[in-house]
CSV table of C-alpha atoms in Angstrom, one decimal:
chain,number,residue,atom,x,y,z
A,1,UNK,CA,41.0,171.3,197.9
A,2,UNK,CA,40.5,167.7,196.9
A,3,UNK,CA,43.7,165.5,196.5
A,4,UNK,CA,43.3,164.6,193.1
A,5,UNK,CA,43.5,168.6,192.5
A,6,UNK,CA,46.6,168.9,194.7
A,7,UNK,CA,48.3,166.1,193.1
A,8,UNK,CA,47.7,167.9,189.4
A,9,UNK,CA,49.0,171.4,191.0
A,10,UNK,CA,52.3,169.6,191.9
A,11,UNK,CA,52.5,167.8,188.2
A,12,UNK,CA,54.5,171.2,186.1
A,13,UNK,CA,57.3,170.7,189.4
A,14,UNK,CA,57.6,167.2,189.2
A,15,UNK,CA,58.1,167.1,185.4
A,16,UNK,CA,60.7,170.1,185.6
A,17,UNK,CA,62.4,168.3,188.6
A,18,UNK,CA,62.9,165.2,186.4
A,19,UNK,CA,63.8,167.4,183.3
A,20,UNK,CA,66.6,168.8,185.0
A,21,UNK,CA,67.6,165.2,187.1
A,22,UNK,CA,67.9,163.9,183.3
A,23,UNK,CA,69.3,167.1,181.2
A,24,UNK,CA,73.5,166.1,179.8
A,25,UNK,CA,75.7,167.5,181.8
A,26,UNK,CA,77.4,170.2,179.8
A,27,UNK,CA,81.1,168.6,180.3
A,28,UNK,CA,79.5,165.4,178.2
A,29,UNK,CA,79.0,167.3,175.4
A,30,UNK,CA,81.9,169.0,175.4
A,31,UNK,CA,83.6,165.4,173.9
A,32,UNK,CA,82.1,165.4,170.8
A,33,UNK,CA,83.0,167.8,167.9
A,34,UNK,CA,81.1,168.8,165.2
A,35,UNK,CA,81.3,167.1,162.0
A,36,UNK,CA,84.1,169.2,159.6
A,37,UNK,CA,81.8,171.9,157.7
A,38,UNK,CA,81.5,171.4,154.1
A,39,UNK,CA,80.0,173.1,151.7
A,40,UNK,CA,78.0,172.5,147.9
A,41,UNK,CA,78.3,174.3,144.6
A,42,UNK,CA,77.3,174.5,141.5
A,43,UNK,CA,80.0,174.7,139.1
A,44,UNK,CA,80.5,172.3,135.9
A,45,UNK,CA,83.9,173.1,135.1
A,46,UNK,CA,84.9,171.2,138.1
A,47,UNK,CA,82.0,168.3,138.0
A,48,UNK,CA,81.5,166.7,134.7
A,49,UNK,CA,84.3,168.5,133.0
A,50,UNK,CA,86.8,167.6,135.6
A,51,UNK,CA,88.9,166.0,132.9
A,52,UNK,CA,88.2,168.9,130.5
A,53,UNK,CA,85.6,168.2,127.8
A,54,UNK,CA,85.8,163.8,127.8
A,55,UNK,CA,82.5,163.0,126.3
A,56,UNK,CA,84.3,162.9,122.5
A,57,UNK,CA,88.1,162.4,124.0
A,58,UNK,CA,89.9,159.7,123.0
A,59,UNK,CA,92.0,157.8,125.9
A,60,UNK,CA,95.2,159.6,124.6
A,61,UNK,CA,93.3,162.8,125.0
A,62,UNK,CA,92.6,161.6,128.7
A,63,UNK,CA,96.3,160.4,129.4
A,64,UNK,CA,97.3,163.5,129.1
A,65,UNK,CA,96.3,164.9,132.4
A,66,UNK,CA,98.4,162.5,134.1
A,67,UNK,CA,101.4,163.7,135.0
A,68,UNK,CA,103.2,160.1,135.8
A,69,UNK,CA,103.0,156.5,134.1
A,70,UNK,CA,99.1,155.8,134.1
A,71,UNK,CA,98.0,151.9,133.5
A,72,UNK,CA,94.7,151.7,131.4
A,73,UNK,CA,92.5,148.7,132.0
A,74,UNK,CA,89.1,148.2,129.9
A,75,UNK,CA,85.9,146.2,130.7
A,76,UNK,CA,83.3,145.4,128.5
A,77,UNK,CA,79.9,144.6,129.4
A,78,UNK,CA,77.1,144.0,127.5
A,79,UNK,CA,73.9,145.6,128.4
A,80,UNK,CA,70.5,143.1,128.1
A,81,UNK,CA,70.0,143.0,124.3
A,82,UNK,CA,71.9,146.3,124.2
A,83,UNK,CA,75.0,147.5,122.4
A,84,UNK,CA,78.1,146.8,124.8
A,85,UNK,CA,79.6,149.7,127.0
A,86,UNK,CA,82.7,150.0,128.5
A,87,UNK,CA,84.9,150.4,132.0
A,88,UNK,CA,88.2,152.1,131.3
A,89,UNK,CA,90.2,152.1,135.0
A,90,UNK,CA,93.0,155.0,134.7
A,91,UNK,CA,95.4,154.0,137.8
A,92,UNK,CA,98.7,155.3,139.1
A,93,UNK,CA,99.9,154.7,142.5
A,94,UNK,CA,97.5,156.0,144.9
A,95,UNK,CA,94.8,157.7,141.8
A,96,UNK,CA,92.3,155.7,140.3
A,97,UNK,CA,89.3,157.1,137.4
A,98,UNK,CA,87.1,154.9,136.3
A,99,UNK,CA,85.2,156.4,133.1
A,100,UNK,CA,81.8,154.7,131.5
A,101,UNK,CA,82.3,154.5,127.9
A,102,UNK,CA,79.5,153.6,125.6
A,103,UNK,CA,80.9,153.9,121.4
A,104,UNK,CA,77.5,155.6,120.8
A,105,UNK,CA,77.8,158.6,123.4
A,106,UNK,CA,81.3,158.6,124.2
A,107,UNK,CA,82.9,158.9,127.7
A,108,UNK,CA,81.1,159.9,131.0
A,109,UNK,CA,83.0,160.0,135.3
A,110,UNK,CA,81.7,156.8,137.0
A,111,UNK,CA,84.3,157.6,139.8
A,112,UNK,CA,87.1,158.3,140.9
A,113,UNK,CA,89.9,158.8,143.9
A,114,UNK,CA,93.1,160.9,143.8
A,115,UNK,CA,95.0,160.9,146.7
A,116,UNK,CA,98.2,162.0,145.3
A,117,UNK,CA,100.3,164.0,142.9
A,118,UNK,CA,100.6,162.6,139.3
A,119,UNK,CA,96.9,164.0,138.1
A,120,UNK,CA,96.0,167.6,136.8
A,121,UNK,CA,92.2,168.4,136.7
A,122,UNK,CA,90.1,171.1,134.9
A,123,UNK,CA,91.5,174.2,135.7
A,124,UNK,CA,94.8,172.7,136.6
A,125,UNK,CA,93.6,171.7,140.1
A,126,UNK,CA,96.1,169.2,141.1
A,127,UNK,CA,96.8,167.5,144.8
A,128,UNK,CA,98.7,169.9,146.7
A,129,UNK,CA,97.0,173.4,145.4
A,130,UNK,CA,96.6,175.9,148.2
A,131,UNK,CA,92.8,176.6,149.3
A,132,UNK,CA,93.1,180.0,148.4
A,133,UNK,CA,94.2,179.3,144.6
A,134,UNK,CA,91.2,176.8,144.8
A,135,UNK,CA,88.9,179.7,146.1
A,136,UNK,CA,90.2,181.7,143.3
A,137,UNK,CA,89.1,179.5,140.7
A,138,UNK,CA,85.4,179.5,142.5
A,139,UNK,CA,85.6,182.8,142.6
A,140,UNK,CA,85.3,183.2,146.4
A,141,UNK,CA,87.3,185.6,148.5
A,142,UNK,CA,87.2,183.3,151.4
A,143,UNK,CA,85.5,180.3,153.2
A,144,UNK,CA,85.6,178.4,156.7
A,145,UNK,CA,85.2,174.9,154.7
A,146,UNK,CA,87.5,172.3,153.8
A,147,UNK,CA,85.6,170.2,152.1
A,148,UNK,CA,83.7,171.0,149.0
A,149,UNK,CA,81.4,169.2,147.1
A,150,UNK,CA,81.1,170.6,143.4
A,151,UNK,CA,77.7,169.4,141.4
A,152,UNK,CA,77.0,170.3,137.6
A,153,UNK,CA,74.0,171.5,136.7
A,154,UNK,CA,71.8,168.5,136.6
A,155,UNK,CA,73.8,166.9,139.5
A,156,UNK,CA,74.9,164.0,137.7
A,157,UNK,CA,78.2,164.2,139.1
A,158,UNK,CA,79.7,165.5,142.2
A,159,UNK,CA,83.6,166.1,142.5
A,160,UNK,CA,84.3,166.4,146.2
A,161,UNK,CA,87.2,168.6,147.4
A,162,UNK,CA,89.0,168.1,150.7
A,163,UNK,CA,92.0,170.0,152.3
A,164,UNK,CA,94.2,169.8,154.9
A,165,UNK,CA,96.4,172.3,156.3
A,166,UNK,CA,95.6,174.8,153.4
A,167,UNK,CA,95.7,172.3,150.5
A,168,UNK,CA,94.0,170.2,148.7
A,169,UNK,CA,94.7,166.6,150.0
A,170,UNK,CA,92.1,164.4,147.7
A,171,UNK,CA,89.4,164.4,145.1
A,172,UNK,CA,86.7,162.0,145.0
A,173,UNK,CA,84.7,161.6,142.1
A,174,UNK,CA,80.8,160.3,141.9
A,175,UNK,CA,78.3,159.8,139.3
A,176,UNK,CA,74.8,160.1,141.0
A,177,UNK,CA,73.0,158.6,138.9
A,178,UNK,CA,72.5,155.1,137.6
């Protein structure tokens, strides 16, 4: 058999030798864990209507799901050639909700983070409530996740649910869209 032929015979060995000289060691992976499992619904009670219905609230209307002392601050900013819109900042100590008011459409989530008690949501989800009240309110018997990322309908806004040891630990509010 010509050598050229011999060497092409041994080619499949040498490719599985080196395959298996360069294959991870199964005790390397074995340091990495997998990203915490999550999960995304569809459900507008807890997405845009977080707040309850806030597209014709006033800011008393929206104080009122604070449970502590909330500090309003407003920023106006004037769109090119446009009517001017507004920033109102709801903060308490460790919260912050910033809503996009224009006078025209009323008030719409830009974002948000609640990390502690002082805040009651939709559905009186608050920091604290156990997983399996928050399931209720899905109307899910059970799930594996701890973090869950609610979207309305459109997907304008996501409200994103985390837990920790059976309760809910902080909410994080997006607008996804500009």
């Amino acid at each position: 058999m010509p050598r050229k032929y011999c060497l092409l015979a041994l080619l499949p060995f040498a490719l599985l030798l080196a395959y298996c000289q360069n294959k991870p060691s199964q005790k390397a992976t074995q340091h990495y864990e997998p990203a915490p499992p999550d999960t995304t619904i569809v459900y507008n009670e807890l997405s845009s209507k977080i707040l309850g219905r806030i597209l014709s609230a006033d800011t008393n209307r929206i104080k009122k799901r604070f449970t502590v002392p909330v500090k309003i601050t407003v920023n106006e900013k004037q769109a090119d050639g446009g009517d001017p819109y507004y920033f109102y900042v709801f903060t308490t100590p460790g919260n912050k909700i910033t809503l996009f008011y224009k006078p025209s459409e009323g008030f719409y989530i830009e974002s948000g983070l609640i990390t502690r008690e002082g805040i009651t949501l939709n559905k009186d989800v608050a920091i604290g409530i156990e997983k399996a009240a928050f399931l209720q309110i899905l109307e899910l018997k059970e799930s594996k996740f701890n973090l869950f990322h609610i979207v309305n309908d459109d997907a304008t806004v996501q409200s994103s649910f985390y837990f920790k040891n059976g309760k809910l630990s902080s909410v994080q509010l997006t607008q996804t869209v500009e």
